């Protein structure tokens, strides 16, 4: 893996951290996506605080700052002092509709009710006073900057990730905690539960060029939903993993389509996260090409947290190179996620050449106040700059990485990623 | 009963809220529907377990529903620990009941082409063990009887002497005789659910709560009426037998739990905190366990000596397979006192 010195890297790829300073309790930016207008939308989440709420924000390129667009509990009429689990985050659930300029957002759960220390979706499932009302679906018009409508996507459950088939006008979601696959038709605003997948959510749903819908189950098998046959199919193959692992928990974390649309690059959500290039049109269940472990070698006898041993933020730039961020840590004795999420680590931006598969470290993501080893999602805006969502010390925010080959041509942010 | 519906939880520490959600007594182990490392599991789309019985040699037989129906055998004792798919019956989408006669394993299935009684020989325990060598005899099911078109099987048990089965359809009661492979119907008797106690006495109940004591006398069914229970018996009734006691347990659709004695007399012993009750089984020490509630079911226990019901939380398996258990449709207790719950869910 080639790398430049830090001083050289940052001269080429200038990075800047944008903090959600208006929301000092914001603890996670799970969703960060390119909107249908080519601007960057981010979820200002508060998943840990009692009564936490999520706001939707957008990067303002004119003021080089953050615009806070709307407060989700308010627009979906689910007040944070209801006594229920609150509308606290949007978790990999922004999807754009290029045709009408709508950004769809689906909410997720985890923040406790305002008067409790903790929320367990299992414990409170039958508790009418405490149970999460359900994942709210919001249609936000990015042309007029208004919320057009809201609906309940999944009663009592959160939405872990969302994808959009803009030809069929169907949203696909995975529910939490029950891990059911949900199909929502925008034509008639009806929702269908296709059934349970397992116990561990895939963190991403992606679509192939034929409209097949892909995600994963607990055991590292890809699951494919065929919308014409209305059936879930399981790949017999297990996604690549380390020899000491079994494939369990090798669920998908992030996925991005190559610019030519022929393949998908994806990362697993497990310790020793793996980069995989997936060819959906090959063989009966596609072909997963193992591009290897992303993070460093470690003591495999220690149950590392995936908050430490992590990679995410897959995004292609106009130069055809793949960018993403992995964590690098320094102290093996402190890797079990200490209080305050303060560990000795850093987020390293990696560039992968899809032709040669050469990997190059290009910069370190540096916050002025903390380390930033955990990156959720990456997205490219209409100016050709790349953004990364961050989870870490409060208040969190996102990074902008100014690209050397910025391209302001209209449509340079296309094709849009159609999943969160 | 401490339950999660009415408790306010204010001031409860996070660790207690979190860990208190799950099974708080005993262990649950999720057993995959396969021979791990040797066979593939029953397709997740077909994996809704809707019927369980314990057969001779303590082999557990299960019937699944879904896109297609399967019957499996679970070997849980000695050097086994495997589930073997005995076959898919592709014309059917649900297994309703399993029973066995002296010679045969019997299954009642419903599907697009109507209801069928299927049969095959009783499974043998596998040769050798399932660690380094194995051999299973797997023979196909045959259709014993095709029921009239549009008739649906609701329940079945083997008859008192294991010479046939007694079943109910949406038309009424019937008896299938193994020797003659013939069906005799008693459609004037509108029983909806059946059970059989440890002494092979058969009980039925109808939608009004009327208990029936069913005896087959050389192939001819005799009915004695028991008590008429006050409860809600339109749908969602669950029976189970108690091994050490001469009673059966019955749950109505509102979660009312009744015990029924050999004379067909009933007594309401309590109420579950969630509805509906989806399955129950009594252990060999007399405790009654069952699942209740939609979406994410909770395990409950009734202790006859104390006369108390308790909520034990949400099923979770951490040994072997890591899995939450949300929906269950059937349960059986084996000779060792282990309860097997059939997960009525996908995957």
XYZ file of C-alpha atoms in Angstrom, chain A residues 99-320:
222
model
C -36.995 12.808 -11.834
C -38.832 15.031 -9.372
C -36.057 16.307 -7.132
C -37.321 14.513 -4.051
C -35.036 13.215 -1.348
C -36.681 10.367 0.560
C -35.633 9.883 4.166
C -36.614 7.054 6.526
C -36.012 7.263 10.254
C -34.516 4.769 12.639
C -34.695 4.188 16.398
C -32.353 3.842 19.349
C -32.515 6.992 21.500
C -34.357 6.378 24.778
C -37.602 8.119 25.627
C -36.954 11.493 27.237
C -37.432 10.092 30.750
C -35.521 6.806 30.451
C -31.844 5.893 30.358
C -32.097 3.296 27.653
C -34.414 1.967 24.981
C -34.691 -1.710 24.173
C -36.886 -2.367 21.127
C -37.295 -5.942 22.336
C -38.304 -5.041 25.851
C -40.719 -2.285 24.819
C -42.254 -3.944 21.786
C -45.577 -4.490 23.537
C -45.423 -1.379 25.703
C -47.835 1.127 24.223
C -46.358 3.999 26.169
C -42.710 3.343 25.279
C -42.613 1.558 21.941
C -41.187 3.453 18.964
C -44.059 4.691 16.813
C -42.382 3.482 13.650
C -40.009 4.504 10.930
C -41.246 7.721 9.373
C -40.885 8.186 5.650
C -40.391 11.782 4.538
C -40.558 13.105 0.993
C -38.506 16.288 0.835
C -38.698 18.456 -2.272
C -35.173 19.740 -2.830
C -36.351 22.206 -5.490
C -38.814 23.986 -3.212
C -37.188 23.092 0.083
C -40.390 21.784 1.591
C -41.552 18.506 3.079
C -44.175 17.234 0.642
C -45.577 14.405 2.675
C -44.819 11.937 5.430
C -45.952 8.385 6.046
C -45.158 5.481 8.335
C -42.812 3.130 6.546
C -42.514 0.400 9.215
C -44.791 0.412 12.284
C -42.971 -0.055 15.624
C -39.599 -0.612 13.944
C -36.749 1.445 12.628
C -35.340 1.487 9.116
C -31.702 0.377 9.043
C -31.163 1.091 5.358
C -33.125 2.177 2.317
C -32.846 1.838 -1.458
C -34.896 3.209 -4.327
C -35.838 1.717 -7.671
C -36.755 4.879 -9.559
C -38.102 2.938 -12.549
C -40.534 0.876 -10.529
C -41.047 3.686 -7.977
C -40.434 1.304 -5.122
C -38.518 1.833 -1.907
C -36.813 -1.124 -0.258
C -35.994 -1.192 3.438
C -34.714 -3.462 6.190
C -36.457 -3.200 9.533
C -34.884 -3.156 12.963
C -35.018 -5.066 15.240
C -36.930 -7.806 13.427
C -34.819 -7.673 10.254
C -37.718 -7.890 7.848
C -37.466 -6.882 4.207
C -39.999 -4.188 3.396
C -41.297 -3.079 0.002
C -42.985 0.325 -0.239
C -44.745 1.383 -3.414
C -44.688 5.133 -4.021
C -47.493 4.768 -6.554
C -50.107 3.958 -3.955
C -48.100 4.451 -0.765
C -48.588 0.869 0.323
C -46.164 -1.193 2.291
C -45.577 -4.940 2.171
C -43.558 -7.093 4.536
C -41.799 -9.750 2.478
C -40.470 -11.573 5.518
C -37.669 -11.988 7.962
C -34.061 -12.118 6.862
C -32.240 -12.934 10.106
C -31.044 -11.193 13.245
C -28.325 -8.820 11.999
C -29.328 -6.135 9.563
C -27.423 -5.705 6.391
C -26.310 -2.070 6.515
C -26.944 -1.466 2.857
C -29.352 -2.555 0.151
C -28.163 -2.111 -3.409
C -29.743 -2.539 -6.814
C -28.209 -4.015 -9.922
C -28.851 -2.864 -13.464
C -31.782 -5.289 -13.805
C -33.571 -3.982 -10.750
C -32.635 -6.960 -8.597
C -32.309 -5.943 -4.969
C -29.312 -7.213 -2.987
C -28.353 -7.307 0.658
C -27.045 -9.972 3.048
C -28.043 -12.250 5.909
C -26.362 -13.053 9.224
C -24.133 -15.720 7.742
C -22.578 -13.689 4.951
C -24.854 -14.998 2.227
C -26.090 -12.447 -0.260
C -29.856 -12.232 -0.420
C -31.509 -11.207 -3.660
C -35.052 -9.954 -4.009
C -36.521 -10.545 -7.403
C -39.306 -7.955 -7.801
C -40.896 -9.806 -10.717
C -41.136 -13.092 -8.836
C -41.672 -11.383 -5.486
C -39.341 -13.776 -3.735
C -36.199 -13.626 -1.624
C -33.413 -15.853 -2.892
C -30.291 -16.785 -0.947
C -26.901 -17.133 -2.547
C -25.245 -20.421 -1.584
C -21.887 -18.662 -1.317
C -20.502 -16.938 1.762
C -18.850 -13.573 1.343
C -15.071 -13.535 1.791
C -13.851 -13.431 5.376
C -10.764 -14.202 7.430
C -9.813 -17.846 8.038
C -10.627 -17.605 11.734
C -14.087 -16.264 10.943
C -17.051 -18.320 9.778
C -18.910 -15.807 7.678
C -21.244 -15.019 10.531
C -21.660 -11.246 10.793
C -20.066 -10.722 7.384
C -23.061 -8.621 6.478
C -22.749 -5.779 4.014
C -21.774 -2.401 5.398
C -21.405 -0.155 2.374
C -21.689 -0.588 -1.378
C -21.126 1.631 -4.395
C -21.665 0.974 -8.066
C -18.758 1.388 -10.456
C -19.132 4.309 -12.882
C -19.754 1.924 -15.794
C -22.470 0.194 -13.785
C -21.025 -3.263 -14.294
C -19.983 -4.070 -10.768
C -20.439 -3.119 -7.131
C -17.666 -2.431 -4.654
C -18.668 -3.335 -1.154
C -17.314 -3.557 2.377
C -18.390 -6.019 5.054
C -19.525 -5.032 8.538
C -17.302 -7.239 10.611
C -13.935 -6.978 12.256
C -11.281 -7.218 9.552
C -13.683 -5.587 7.092
C -13.232 -6.837 3.584
C -13.324 -5.077 0.257
C -15.239 -7.064 -2.324
C -15.922 -6.390 -5.980
C -19.201 -7.971 -6.908
C -20.352 -8.775 -10.433
C -24.124 -9.278 -10.190
C -24.637 -10.383 -13.784
C -22.162 -13.230 -13.631
C -23.181 -16.765 -12.707
C -26.443 -17.619 -11.028
C -25.871 -15.476 -7.936
C -23.233 -13.095 -9.167
C -19.534 -13.347 -8.522
C -17.820 -11.893 -5.450
C -14.198 -11.030 -6.086
C -12.205 -10.797 -2.879
C -10.020 -7.682 -2.814
C -8.757 -8.403 0.675
C -8.867 -7.113 4.214
C -8.844 -3.342 4.551
C -7.614 -2.735 8.079
C -4.416 -3.690 9.875
C -3.454 -7.005 11.415
C -4.375 -7.318 15.041
C -4.590 -9.675 17.962
C -7.403 -11.978 16.903
C -7.909 -13.185 20.476
C -9.370 -9.791 21.395
C -12.994 -9.127 20.430
C -12.440 -5.805 18.728
C -15.251 -3.368 18.329
C -16.393 -2.582 14.822
C -16.322 1.031 15.902
C -12.539 0.634 15.912
C -11.893 -1.929 13.217
C -13.889 -0.261 10.518
C -14.040 0.894 6.923
C -16.716 2.773 5.020
C -17.498 5.794 2.902
C -17.210 4.194 -0.534
C -17.447 6.782 -3.308
C -16.209 7.090 -6.871
C -14.746 10.340 -8.058
C -14.878 11.655 -11.607
C -11.322 10.398 -12.036
C -12.692 6.836 -11.962
